[in-house]
PDB file of C-alpha atoms in Angstrom:
ATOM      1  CA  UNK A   1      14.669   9.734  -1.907  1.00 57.00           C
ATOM      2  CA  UNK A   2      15.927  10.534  -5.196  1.00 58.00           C
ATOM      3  CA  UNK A   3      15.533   6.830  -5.874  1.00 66.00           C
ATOM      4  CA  UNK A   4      12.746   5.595  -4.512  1.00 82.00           C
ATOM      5  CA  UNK A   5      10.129   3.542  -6.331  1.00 87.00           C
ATOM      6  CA  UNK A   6       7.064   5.615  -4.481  1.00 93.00           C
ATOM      7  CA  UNK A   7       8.542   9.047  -4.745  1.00 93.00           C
ATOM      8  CA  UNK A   8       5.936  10.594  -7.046  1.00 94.00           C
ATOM      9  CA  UNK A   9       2.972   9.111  -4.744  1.00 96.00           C
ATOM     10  CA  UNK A  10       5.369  10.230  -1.743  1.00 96.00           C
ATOM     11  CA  UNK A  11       5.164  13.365  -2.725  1.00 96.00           C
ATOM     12  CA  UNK A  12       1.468  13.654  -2.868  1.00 97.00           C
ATOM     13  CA  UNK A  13       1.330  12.110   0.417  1.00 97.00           C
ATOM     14  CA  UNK A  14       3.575  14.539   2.190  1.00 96.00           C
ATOM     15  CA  UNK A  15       1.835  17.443   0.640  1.00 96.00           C
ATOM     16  CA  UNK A  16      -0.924  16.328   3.113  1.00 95.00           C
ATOM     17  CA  UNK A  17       1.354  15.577   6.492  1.00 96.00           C
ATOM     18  CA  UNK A  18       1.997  18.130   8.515  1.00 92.00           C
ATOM     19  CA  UNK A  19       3.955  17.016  11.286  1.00 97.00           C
ATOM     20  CA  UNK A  20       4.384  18.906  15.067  1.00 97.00           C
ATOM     21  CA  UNK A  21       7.960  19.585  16.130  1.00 97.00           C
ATOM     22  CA  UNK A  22       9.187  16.678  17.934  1.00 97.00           C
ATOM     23  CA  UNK A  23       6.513  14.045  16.319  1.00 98.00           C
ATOM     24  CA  UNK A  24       6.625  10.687  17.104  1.00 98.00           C
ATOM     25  CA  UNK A  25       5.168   8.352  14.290  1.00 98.00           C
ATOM     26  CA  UNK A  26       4.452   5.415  13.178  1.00 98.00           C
ATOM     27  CA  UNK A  27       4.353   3.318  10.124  1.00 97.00           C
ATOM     28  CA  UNK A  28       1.559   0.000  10.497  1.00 97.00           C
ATOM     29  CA  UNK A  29       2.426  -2.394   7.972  1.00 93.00           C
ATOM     30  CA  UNK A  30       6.021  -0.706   6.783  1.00 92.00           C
ATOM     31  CA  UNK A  31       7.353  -3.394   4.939  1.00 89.00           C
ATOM     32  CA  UNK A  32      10.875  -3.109   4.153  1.00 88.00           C
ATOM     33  CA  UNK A  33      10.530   0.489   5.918  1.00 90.00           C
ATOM     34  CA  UNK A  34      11.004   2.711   2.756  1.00 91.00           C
ATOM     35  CA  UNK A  35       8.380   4.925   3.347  1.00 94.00           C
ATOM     36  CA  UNK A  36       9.443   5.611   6.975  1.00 93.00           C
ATOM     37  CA  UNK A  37      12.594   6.265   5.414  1.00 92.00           C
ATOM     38  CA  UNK A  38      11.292   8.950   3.228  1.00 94.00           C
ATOM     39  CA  UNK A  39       9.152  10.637   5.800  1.00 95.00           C
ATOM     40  CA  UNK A  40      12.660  10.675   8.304  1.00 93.00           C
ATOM     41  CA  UNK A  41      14.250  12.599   4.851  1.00 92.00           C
ATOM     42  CA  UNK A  42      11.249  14.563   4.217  1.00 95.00           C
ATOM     43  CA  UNK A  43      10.854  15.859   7.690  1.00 95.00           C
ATOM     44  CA  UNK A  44      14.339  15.625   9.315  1.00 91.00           C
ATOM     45  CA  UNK A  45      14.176  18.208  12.511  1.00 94.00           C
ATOM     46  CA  UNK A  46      10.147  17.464  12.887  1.00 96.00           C
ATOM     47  CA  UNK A  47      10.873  13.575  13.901  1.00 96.00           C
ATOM     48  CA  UNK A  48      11.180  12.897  17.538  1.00 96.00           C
ATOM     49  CA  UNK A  49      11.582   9.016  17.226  1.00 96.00           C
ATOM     50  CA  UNK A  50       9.440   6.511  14.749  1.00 96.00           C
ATOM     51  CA  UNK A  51       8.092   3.180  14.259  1.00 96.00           C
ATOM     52  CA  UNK A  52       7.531   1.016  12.050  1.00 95.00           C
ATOM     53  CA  UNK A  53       5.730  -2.744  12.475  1.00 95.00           C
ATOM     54  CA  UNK A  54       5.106  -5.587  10.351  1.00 93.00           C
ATOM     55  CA  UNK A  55       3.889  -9.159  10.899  1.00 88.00           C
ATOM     56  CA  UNK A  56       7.817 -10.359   9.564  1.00 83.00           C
ATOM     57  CA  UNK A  57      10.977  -9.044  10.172  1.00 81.00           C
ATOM     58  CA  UNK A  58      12.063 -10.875   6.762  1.00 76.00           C
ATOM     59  CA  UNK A  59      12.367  -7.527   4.908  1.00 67.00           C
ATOM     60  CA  UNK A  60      13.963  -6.053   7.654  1.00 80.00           C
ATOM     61  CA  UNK A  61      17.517  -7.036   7.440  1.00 72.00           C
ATOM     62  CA  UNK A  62      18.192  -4.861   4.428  1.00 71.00           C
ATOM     63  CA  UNK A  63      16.926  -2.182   5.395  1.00 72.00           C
ATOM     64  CA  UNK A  64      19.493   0.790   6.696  1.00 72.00           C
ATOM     65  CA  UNK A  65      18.619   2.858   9.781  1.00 70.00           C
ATOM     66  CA  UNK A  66      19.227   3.985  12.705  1.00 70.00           C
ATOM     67  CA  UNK A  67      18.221   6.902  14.742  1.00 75.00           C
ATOM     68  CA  UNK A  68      15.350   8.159  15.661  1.00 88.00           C
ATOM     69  CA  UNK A  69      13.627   4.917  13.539  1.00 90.00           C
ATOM     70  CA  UNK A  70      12.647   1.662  15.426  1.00 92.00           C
ATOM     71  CA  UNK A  71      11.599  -1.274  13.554  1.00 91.00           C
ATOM     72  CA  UNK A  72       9.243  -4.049  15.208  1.00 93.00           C
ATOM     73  CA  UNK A  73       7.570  -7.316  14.767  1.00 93.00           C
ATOM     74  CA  UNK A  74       3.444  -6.643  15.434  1.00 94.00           C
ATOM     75  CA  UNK A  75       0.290  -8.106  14.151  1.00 92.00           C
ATOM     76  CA  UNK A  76      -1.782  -5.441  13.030  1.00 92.00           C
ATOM     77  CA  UNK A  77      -4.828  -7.771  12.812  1.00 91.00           C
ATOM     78  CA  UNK A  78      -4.400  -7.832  16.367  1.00 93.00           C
ATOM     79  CA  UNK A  79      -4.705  -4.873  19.392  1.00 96.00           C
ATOM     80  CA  UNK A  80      -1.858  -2.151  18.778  1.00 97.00           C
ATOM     81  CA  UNK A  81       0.601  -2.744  21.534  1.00 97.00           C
ATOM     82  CA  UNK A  82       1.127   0.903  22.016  1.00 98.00           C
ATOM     83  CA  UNK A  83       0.043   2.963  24.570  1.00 98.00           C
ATOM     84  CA  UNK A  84      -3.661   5.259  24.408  1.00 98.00           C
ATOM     85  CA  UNK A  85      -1.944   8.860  22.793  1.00 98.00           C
ATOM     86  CA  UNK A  86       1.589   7.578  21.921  1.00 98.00           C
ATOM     87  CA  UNK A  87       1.328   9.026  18.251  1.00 98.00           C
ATOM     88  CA  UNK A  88       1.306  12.269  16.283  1.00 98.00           C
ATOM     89  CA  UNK A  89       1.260  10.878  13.182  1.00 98.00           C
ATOM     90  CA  UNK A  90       0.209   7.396  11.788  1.00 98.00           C
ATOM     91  CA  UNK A  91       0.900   6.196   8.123  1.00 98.00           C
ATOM     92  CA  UNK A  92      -0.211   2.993   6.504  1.00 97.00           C
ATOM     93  CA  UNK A  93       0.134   1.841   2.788  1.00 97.00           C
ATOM     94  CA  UNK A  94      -1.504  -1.672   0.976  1.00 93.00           C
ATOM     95  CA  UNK A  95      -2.112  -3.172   4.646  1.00 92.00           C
ATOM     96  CA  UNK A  96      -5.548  -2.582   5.276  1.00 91.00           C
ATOM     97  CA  UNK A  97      -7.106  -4.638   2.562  1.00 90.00           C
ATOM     98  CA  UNK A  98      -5.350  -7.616   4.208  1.00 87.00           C
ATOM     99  CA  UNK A  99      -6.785  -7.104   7.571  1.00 91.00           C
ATOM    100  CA  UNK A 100      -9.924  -8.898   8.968  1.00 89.00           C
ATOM    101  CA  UNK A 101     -11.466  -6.735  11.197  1.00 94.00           C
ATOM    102  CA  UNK A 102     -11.275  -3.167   9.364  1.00 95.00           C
ATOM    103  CA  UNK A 103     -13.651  -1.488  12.283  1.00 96.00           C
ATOM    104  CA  UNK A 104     -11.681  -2.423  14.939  1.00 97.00           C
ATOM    105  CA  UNK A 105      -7.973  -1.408  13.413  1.00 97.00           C
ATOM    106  CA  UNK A 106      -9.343   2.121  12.609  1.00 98.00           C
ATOM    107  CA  UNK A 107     -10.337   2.253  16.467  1.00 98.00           C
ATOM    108  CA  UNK A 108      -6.990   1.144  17.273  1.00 98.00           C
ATOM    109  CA  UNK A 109      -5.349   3.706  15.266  1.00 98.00           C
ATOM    110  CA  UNK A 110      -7.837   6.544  17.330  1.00 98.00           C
ATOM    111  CA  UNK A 111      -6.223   4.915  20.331  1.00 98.00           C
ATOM    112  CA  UNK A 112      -2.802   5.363  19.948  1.00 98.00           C
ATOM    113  CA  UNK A 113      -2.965   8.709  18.219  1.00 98.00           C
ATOM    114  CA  UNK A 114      -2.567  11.864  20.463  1.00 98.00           C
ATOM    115  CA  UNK A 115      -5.719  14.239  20.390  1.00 97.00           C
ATOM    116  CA  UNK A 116      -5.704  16.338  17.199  1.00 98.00           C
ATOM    117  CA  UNK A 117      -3.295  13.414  15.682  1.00 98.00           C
ATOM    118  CA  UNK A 118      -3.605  12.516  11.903  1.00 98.00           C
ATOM    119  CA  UNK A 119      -3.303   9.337  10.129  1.00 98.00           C
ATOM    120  CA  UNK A 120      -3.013   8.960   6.042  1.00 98.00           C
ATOM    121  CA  UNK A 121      -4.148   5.278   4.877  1.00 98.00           C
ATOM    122  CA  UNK A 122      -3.306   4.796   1.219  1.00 98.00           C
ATOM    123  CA  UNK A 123      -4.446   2.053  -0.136  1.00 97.00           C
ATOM    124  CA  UNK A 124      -4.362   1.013  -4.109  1.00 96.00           C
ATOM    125  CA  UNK A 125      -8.100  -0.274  -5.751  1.00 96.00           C
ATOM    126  CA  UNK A 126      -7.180  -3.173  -6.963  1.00 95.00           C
ATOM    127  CA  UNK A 127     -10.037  -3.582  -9.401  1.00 94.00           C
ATOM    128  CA  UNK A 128      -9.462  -0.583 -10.864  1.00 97.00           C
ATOM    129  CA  UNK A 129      -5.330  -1.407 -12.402  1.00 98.00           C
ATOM    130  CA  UNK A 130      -5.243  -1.268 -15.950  1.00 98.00           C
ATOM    131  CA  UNK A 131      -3.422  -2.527 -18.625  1.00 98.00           C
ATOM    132  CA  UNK A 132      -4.227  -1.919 -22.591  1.00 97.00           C
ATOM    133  CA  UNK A 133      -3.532  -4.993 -24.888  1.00 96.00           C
ATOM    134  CA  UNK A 134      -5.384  -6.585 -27.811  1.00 96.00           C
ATOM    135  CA  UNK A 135      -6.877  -9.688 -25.442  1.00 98.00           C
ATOM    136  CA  UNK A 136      -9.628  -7.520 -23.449  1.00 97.00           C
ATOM    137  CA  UNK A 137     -11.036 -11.099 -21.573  1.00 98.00           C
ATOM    138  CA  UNK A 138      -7.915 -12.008 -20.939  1.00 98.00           C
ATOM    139  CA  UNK A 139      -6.061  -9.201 -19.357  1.00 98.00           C
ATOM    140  CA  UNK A 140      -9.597  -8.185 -17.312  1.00 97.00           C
ATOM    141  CA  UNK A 141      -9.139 -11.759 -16.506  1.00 98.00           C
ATOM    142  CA  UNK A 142      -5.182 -11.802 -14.952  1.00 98.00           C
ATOM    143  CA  UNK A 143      -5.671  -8.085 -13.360  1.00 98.00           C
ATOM    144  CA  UNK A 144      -9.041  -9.574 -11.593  1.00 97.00           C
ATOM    145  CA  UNK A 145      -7.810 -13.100 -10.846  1.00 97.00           C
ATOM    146  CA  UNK A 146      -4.793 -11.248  -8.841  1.00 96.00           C
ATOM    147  CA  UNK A 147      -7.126  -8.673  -6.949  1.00 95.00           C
ATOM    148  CA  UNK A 148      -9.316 -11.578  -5.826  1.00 94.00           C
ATOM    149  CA  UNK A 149      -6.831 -14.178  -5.147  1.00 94.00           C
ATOM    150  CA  UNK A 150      -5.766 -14.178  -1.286  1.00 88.00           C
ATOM    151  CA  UNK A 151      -2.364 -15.209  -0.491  1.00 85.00           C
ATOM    152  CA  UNK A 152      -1.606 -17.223   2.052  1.00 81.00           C
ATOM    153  CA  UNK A 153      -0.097 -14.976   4.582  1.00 75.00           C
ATOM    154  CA  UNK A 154      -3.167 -12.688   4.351  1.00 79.00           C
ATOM    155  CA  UNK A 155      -5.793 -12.653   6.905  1.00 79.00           C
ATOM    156  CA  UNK A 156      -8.164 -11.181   4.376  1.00 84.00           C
ATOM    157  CA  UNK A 157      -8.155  -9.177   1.067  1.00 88.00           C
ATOM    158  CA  UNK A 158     -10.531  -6.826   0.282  1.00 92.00           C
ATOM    159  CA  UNK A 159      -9.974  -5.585  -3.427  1.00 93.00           C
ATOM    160  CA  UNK A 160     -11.658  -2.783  -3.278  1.00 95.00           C
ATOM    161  CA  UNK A 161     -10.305  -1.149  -0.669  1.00 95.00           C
ATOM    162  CA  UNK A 162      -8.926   2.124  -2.134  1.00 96.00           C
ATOM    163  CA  UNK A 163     -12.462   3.046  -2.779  1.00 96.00           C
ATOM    164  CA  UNK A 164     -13.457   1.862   0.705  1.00 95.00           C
ATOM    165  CA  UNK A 165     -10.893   3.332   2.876  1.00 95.00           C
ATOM    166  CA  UNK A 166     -12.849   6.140   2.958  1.00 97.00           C
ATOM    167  CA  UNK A 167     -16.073   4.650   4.604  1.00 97.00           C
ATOM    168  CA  UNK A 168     -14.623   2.811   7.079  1.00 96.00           C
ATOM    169  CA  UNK A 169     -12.784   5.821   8.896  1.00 97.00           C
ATOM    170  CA  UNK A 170     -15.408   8.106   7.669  1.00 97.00           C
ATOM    171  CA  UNK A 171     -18.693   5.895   9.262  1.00 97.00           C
ATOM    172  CA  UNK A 172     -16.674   5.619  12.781  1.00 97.00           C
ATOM    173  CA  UNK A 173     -17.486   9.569  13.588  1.00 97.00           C
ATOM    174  CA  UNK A 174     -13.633   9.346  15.386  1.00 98.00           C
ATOM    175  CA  UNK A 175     -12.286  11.444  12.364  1.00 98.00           C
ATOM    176  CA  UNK A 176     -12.703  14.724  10.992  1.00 98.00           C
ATOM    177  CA  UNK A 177     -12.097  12.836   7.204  1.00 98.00           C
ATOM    178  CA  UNK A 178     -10.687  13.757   3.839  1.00 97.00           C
ATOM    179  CA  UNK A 179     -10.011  11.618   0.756  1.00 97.00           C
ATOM    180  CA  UNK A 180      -7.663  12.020  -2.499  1.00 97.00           C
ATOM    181  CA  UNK A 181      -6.973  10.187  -5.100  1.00 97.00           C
ATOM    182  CA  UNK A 182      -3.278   9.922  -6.728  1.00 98.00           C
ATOM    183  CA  UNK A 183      -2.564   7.849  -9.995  1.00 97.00           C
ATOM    184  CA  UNK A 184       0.591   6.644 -11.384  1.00 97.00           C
ATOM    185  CA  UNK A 185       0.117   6.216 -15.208  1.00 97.00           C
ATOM    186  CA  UNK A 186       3.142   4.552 -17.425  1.00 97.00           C
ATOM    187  CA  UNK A 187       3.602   4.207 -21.091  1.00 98.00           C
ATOM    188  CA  UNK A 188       6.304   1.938 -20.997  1.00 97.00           C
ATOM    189  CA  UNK A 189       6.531  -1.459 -20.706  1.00 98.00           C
ATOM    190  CA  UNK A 190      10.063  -2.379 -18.757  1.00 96.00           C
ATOM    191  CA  UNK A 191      12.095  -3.771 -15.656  1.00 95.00           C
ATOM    192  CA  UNK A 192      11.790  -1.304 -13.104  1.00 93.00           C
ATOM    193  CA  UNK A 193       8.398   0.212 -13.970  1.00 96.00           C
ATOM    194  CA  UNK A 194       5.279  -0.551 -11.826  1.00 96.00           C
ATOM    195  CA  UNK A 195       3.310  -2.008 -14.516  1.00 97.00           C
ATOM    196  CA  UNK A 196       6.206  -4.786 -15.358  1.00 98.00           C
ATOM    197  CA  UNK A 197       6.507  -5.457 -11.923  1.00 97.00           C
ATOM    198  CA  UNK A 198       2.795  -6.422 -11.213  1.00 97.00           C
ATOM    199  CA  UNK A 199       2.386  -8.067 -14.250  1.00 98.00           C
ATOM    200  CA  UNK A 200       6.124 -10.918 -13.096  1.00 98.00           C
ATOM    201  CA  UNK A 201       4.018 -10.860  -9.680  1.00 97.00           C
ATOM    202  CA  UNK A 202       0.682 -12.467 -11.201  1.00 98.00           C
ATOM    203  CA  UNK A 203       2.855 -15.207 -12.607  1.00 98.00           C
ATOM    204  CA  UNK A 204       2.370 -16.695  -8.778  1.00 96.00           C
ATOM    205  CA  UNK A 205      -1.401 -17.570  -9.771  1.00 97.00           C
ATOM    206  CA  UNK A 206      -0.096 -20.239 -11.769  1.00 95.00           C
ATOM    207  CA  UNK A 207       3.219 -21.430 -10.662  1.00 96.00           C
ATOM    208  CA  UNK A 208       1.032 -21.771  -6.804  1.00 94.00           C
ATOM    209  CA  UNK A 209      -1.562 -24.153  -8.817  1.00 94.00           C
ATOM    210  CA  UNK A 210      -4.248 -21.329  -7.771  1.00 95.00           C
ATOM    211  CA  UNK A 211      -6.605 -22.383 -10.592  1.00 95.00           C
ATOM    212  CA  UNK A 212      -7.364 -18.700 -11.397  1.00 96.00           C
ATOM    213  CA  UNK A 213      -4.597 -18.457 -14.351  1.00 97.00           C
ATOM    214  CA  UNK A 214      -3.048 -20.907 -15.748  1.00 97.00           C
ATOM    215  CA  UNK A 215       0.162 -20.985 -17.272  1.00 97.00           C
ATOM    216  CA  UNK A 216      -0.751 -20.839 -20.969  1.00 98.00           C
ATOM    217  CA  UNK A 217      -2.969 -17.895 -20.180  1.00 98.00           C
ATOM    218  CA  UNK A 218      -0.032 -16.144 -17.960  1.00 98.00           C
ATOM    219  CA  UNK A 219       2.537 -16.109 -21.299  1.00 98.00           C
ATOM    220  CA  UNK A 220      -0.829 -14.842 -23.295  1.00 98.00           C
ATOM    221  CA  UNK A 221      -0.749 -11.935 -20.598  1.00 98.00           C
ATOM    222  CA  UNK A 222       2.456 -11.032 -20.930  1.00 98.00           C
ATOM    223  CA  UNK A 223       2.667 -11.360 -24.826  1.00 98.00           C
ATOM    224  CA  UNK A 224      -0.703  -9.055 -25.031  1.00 98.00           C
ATOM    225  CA  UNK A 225       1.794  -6.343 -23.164  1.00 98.00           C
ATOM    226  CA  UNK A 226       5.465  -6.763 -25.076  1.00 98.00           C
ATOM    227  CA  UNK A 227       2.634  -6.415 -28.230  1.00 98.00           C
ATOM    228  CA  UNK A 228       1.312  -3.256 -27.017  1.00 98.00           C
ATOM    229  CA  UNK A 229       4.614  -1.898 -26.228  1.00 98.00           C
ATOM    230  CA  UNK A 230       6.269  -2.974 -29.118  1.00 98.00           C
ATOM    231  CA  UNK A 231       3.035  -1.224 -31.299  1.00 98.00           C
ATOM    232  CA  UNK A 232       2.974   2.183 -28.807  1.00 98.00           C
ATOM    233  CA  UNK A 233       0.329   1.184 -27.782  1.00 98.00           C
ATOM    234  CA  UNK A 234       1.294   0.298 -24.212  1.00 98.00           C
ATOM    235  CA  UNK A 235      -0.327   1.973 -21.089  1.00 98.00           C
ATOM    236  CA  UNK A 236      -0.569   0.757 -17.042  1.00 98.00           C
ATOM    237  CA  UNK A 237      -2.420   2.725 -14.719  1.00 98.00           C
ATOM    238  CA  UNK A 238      -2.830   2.204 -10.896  1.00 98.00           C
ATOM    239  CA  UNK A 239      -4.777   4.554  -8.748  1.00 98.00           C
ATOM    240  CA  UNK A 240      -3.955   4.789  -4.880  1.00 98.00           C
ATOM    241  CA  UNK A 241      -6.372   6.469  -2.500  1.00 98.00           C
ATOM    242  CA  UNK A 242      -4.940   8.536   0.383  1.00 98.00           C
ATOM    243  CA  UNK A 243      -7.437   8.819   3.035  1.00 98.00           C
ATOM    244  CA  UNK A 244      -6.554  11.513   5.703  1.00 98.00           C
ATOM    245  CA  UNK A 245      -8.122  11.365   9.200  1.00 98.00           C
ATOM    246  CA  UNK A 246      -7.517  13.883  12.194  1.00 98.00           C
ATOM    247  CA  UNK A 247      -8.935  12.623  15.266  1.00 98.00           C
ATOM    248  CA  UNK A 248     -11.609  14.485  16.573  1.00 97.00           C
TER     249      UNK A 248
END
């Protein structure tokens, strides 16, 4: 764990899980697996067996595991195809805001959790990432184009859905319901931080011809930060909500 991207926010997570001996869990929306990873390190003799799902299996081929983890192909859009009471424990990170039908995933995940279970949904508010540069407009602009902007594997985005997460468990009545709010702040602008990351991934708004950025405004972007870091003046924020549920 020593190297993973998340393990600041990973840490505020797991200061929230609590897991039964002999849990069996499950990860909706796990990517290339790395937080499943972390909870398997964070929580070795509590783990029974885990799963984790996503609508690809294209960033599953790198991933290295074995042992109690499972990895599986499942759209989450879509009923769970798990069993009523098969989990202790279900986790979920930047998924939500892509799913269609919110309402009916959250009674999904009351379905397959065990009585007493516990999920943790953490979800980044998109509208709420901030950069500081000298072109206000234009970096509102770029962060807003890119929270807005669905891609085309989505089946929905929602932009706001740190800040909603909250609601839609909470409005069910199937989950005693708590909320957080963790926020990873950088002052440097570089390969390998968060901030430098997002800011190569808007790039796609213009090199897919979305209209929302073009490409004279995308080098203006990135110019605004090298300024700002060159002047120490840089700073990136990102706030992720972590929404815990126990099922009632």
């Amino acid at each position: 764990m020593e190297n993973f991207k998340y393990k600041t926010l990973f840490e505020a997570i797991s200061e929230q899980t609590d897991l039964p001996d002999n849990a069996v869990i499950a990860d909706l929306g796990c990517k290339d697996a790395n937080f499943l990873l972390a909870f398997q390190e964070a929580f070795p003799d509590k783990i029974k067996s885990a799963v984790g799902v996503d609508i690809t299996d294209k960033r599953f081929k790198d991933v290295k595991y074995g042992k109690p983890i499972k990895l599986k192909i499942m759209n989450c859009s879509k009923k769970l195809k798990f069993k009523d009471n098969t989990f202790d424990f279900v986790f979920t990170k930047d998924m939500f805001e892509c799913v269609s039908d919110k309402d009916f995933l959250v009674s999904e995940i009351y379905r397959v959790l065990k009585p007493g279970g516990v999920v943790i949904s953490v979800n980044c508010d998109w509208d709420s990432v901030t950069y500081n540069g000298e072109n206000k407009q234009l970096i509102s602009k770029a962060l807003h184009a890119y929270a807005v902007t669905k891609q085309p594997w989505m089946d929905d985005l929602d932009s706001w859905i740190g800040r909603r997460m909250y609601g839609f468990f909470n409005r069910s009545n199937l989950f005693e319901s708590s909320v957080s709010v963790y926020n990873i702040v950088e002052t440097e602008y570089a390969e390998g931080t968060f901030g430098y990351g997002l800011s190569t991934d808007i790039a796609w708004l213009y090199e897919e011809k979305t209209g929302a950025l073009n490409e004279e405004e995308y080098k203006e972007f990135i110019n605004n930060l090298k300024s700002a870091q060159n002047k120490g003046m840089y700073i990136f924020s990102k706030p992720y909500y972590i929404y815990k549920g126990i099922k009632k």
